Short mmCIF file of C-alpha atoms in Angstrom, two decimals:
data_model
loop_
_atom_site.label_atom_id
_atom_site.label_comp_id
_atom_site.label_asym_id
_atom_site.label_seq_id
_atom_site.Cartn_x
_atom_site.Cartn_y
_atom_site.Cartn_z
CA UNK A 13 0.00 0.00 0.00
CA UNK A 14 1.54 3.36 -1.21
CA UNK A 15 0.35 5.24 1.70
CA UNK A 16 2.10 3.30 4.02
CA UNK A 17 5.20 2.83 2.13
CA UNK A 18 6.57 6.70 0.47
CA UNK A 19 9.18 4.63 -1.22
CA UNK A 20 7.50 1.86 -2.97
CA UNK A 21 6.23 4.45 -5.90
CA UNK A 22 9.93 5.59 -6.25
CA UNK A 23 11.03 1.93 -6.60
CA UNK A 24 8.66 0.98 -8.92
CA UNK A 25 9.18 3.89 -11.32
CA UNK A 26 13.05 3.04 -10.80
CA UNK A 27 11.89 0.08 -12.54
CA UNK A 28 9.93 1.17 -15.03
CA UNK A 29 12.74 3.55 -16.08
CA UNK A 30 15.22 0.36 -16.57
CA UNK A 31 12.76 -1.75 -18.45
CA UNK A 32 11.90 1.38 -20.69
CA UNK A 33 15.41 1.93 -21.38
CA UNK A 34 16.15 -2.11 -21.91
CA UNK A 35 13.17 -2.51 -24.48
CA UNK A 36 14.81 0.49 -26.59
CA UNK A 37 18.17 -1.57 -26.24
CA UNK A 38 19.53 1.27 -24.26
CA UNK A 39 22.06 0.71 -21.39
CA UNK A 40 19.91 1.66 -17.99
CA UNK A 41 21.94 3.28 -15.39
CA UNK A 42 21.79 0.73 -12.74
CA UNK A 43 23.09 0.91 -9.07
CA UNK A 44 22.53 -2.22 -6.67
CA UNK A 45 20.10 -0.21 -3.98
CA UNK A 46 17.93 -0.42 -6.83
CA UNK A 47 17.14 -4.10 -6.33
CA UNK A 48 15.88 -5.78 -3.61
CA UNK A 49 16.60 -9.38 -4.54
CA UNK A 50 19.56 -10.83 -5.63
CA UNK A 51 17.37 -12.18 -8.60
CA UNK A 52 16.90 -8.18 -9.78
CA UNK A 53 21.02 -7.83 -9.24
CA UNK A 54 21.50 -11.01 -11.80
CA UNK A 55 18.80 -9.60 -13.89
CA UNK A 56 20.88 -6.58 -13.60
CA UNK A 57 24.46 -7.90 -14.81
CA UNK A 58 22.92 -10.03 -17.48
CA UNK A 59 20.69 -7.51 -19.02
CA UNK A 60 22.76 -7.31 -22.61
CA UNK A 61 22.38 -10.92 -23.51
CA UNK A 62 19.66 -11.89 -26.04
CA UNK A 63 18.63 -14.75 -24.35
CA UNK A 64 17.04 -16.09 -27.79
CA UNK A 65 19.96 -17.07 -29.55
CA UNK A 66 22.81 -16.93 -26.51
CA UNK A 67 24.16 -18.40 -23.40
CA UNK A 68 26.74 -17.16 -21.58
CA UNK A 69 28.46 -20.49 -21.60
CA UNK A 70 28.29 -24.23 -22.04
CA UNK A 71 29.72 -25.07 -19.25
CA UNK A 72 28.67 -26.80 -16.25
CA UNK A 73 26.95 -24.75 -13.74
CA UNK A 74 25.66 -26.38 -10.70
CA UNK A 75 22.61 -25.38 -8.39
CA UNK A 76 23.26 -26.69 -4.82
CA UNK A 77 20.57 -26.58 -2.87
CA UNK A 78 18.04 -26.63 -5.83
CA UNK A 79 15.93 -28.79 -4.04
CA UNK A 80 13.92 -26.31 -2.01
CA UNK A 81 12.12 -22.64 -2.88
CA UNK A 82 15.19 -20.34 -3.27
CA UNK A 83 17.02 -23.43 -5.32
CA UNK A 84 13.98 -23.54 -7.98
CA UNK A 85 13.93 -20.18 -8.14
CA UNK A 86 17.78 -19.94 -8.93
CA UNK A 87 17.43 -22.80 -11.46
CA UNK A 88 14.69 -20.85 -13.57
CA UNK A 89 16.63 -18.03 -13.23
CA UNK A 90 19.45 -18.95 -14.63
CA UNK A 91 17.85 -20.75 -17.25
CA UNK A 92 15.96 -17.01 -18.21
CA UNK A 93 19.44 -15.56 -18.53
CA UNK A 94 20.99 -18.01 -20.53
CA UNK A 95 23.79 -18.48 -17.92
CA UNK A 96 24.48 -21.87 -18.87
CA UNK A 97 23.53 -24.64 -21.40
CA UNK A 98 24.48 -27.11 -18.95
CA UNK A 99 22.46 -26.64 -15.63
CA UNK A 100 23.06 -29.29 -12.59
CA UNK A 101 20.72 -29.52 -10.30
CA UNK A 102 21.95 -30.97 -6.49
CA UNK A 103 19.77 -31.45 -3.31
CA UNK A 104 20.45 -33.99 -0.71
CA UNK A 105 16.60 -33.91 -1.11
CA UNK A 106 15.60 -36.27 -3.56
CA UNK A 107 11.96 -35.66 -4.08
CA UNK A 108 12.57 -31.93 -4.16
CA UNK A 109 15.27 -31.93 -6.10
CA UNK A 110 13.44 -34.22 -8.35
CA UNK A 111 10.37 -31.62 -8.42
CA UNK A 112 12.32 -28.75 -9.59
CA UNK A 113 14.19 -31.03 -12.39
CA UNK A 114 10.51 -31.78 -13.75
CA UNK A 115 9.32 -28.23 -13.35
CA UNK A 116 12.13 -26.63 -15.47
CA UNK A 117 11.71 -29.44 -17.82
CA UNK A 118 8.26 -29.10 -18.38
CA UNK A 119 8.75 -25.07 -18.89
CA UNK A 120 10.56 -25.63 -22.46
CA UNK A 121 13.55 -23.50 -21.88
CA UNK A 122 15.38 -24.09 -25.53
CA UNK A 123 19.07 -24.92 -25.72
CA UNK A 124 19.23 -25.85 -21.82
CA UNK A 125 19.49 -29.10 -20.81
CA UNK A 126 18.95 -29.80 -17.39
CA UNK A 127 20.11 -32.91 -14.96
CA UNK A 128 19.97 -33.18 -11.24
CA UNK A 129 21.42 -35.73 -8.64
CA UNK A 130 21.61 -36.25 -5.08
CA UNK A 131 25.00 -37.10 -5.54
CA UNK A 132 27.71 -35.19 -4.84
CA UNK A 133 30.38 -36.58 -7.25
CA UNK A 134 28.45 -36.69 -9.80
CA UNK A 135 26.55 -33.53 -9.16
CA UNK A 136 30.58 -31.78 -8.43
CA UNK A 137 32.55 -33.81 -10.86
CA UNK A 138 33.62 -31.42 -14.00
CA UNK A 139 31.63 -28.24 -12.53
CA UNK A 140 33.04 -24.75 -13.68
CA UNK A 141 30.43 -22.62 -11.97
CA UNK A 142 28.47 -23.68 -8.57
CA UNK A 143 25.81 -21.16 -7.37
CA UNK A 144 24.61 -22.19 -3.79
CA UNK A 145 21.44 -21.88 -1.11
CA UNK A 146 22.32 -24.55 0.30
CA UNK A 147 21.59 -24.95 4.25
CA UNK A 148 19.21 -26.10 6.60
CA UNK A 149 15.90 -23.97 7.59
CA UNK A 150 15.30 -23.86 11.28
CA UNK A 151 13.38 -26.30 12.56
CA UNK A 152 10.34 -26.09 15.57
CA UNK A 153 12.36 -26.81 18.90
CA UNK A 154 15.70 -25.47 17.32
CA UNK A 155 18.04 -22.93 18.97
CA UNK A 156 19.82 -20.50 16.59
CA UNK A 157 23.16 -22.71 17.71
CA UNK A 158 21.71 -25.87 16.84
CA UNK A 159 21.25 -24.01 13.17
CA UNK A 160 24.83 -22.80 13.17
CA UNK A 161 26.04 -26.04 13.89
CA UNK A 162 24.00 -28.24 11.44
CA UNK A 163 24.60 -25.32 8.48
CA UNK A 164 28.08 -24.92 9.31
CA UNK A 165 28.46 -28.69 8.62
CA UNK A 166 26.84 -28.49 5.51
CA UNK A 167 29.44 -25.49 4.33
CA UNK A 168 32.20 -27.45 5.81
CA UNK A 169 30.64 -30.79 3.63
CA UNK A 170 30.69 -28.07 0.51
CA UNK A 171 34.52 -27.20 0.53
CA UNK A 172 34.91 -30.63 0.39
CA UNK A 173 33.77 -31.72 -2.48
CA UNK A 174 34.72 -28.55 -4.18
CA UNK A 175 38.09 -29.46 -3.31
CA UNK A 176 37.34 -33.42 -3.85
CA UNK A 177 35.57 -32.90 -7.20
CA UNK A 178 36.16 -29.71 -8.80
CA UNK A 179 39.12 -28.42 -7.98
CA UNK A 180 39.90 -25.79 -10.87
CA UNK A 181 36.29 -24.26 -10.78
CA UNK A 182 36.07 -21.16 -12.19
CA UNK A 183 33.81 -19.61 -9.77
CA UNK A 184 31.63 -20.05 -6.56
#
């Protein structure tokens, strides 16, 4: 509700303005307080490609954590901005992981092929770009120190097969 927020108008015609200045294949001016999501700051970096006809590379770029909301959200993501041809989906989650693998598949996105596995060599082995949310959401009866300890194990279980499987990746 505008009344109640002064700012939301200026946002929105922040956003107007950039999506104006894109569909006249104009560079926006962009700054990163303009977007509230780290989605909008991809959006943001990628704007120039035409995803029709090109992908930023064919290399393999795994999704960890693409098993629950924020992972299926970065898997059609990247799949809009043509990030990769080659998109890996990895969950220890199996049925989730599974869901967002059939999702993207059934949404036709051209020229990406997708896999996903709850297995971390195979999901690891030969990746050149790993984009992460992986972590465990706290739980009814859990301290904030039980949820350090439990997502500090999975970070610690992530370095490892970086270093294990993927050594040379490009980027994290």
């Amino acid at each position: 509700d505008r009344q109640n927020n002064p700012n939301k108008n200026k946002t929105s015609c922040r956003f107007f303005a950039i999506f104006a200045r894109l569909a006249k294949n104009e560079a926006p001016v962009l700054k990163a307080r303009d977007f509230a999501t780290t989605t909008e700051r991809i959006l943001c970096l990628f704007n120039s490609i035409d995803m029709k006809t090109k992908v930023l590379t064919n290399k393999k770029l795994l999704l960890v954590g693409a098993g629950g909301a924020i992972g299926s959200n970065m898997a059609q993501t990247a799949a809009m901005l043509g990030l990769s041809s080659n998109i890996c989906l990895y969950d220890i989650f199996e049925q989730g992981v599974h869901g967002v693998y059939e999702e993207m598949r059934h949404c036709g996105f051209d020229g990406v092929n997708f896999s996903y596995t709850v297995d971390p060599k195979e999901a690891f082995t030969d990746a050149e770009y790993i984009i992460s949310s992986g972590g465990a959401p706290r739980k009814e009866g859990m301290t904030r120190e039980d949820l350090l300890k439990g997502n500090a194990q999975i970070a610690a279980d992530f370095a490892d097969n970086v270093k294990k499987y993927c050594p040379n990746v490009k980027h994290i």
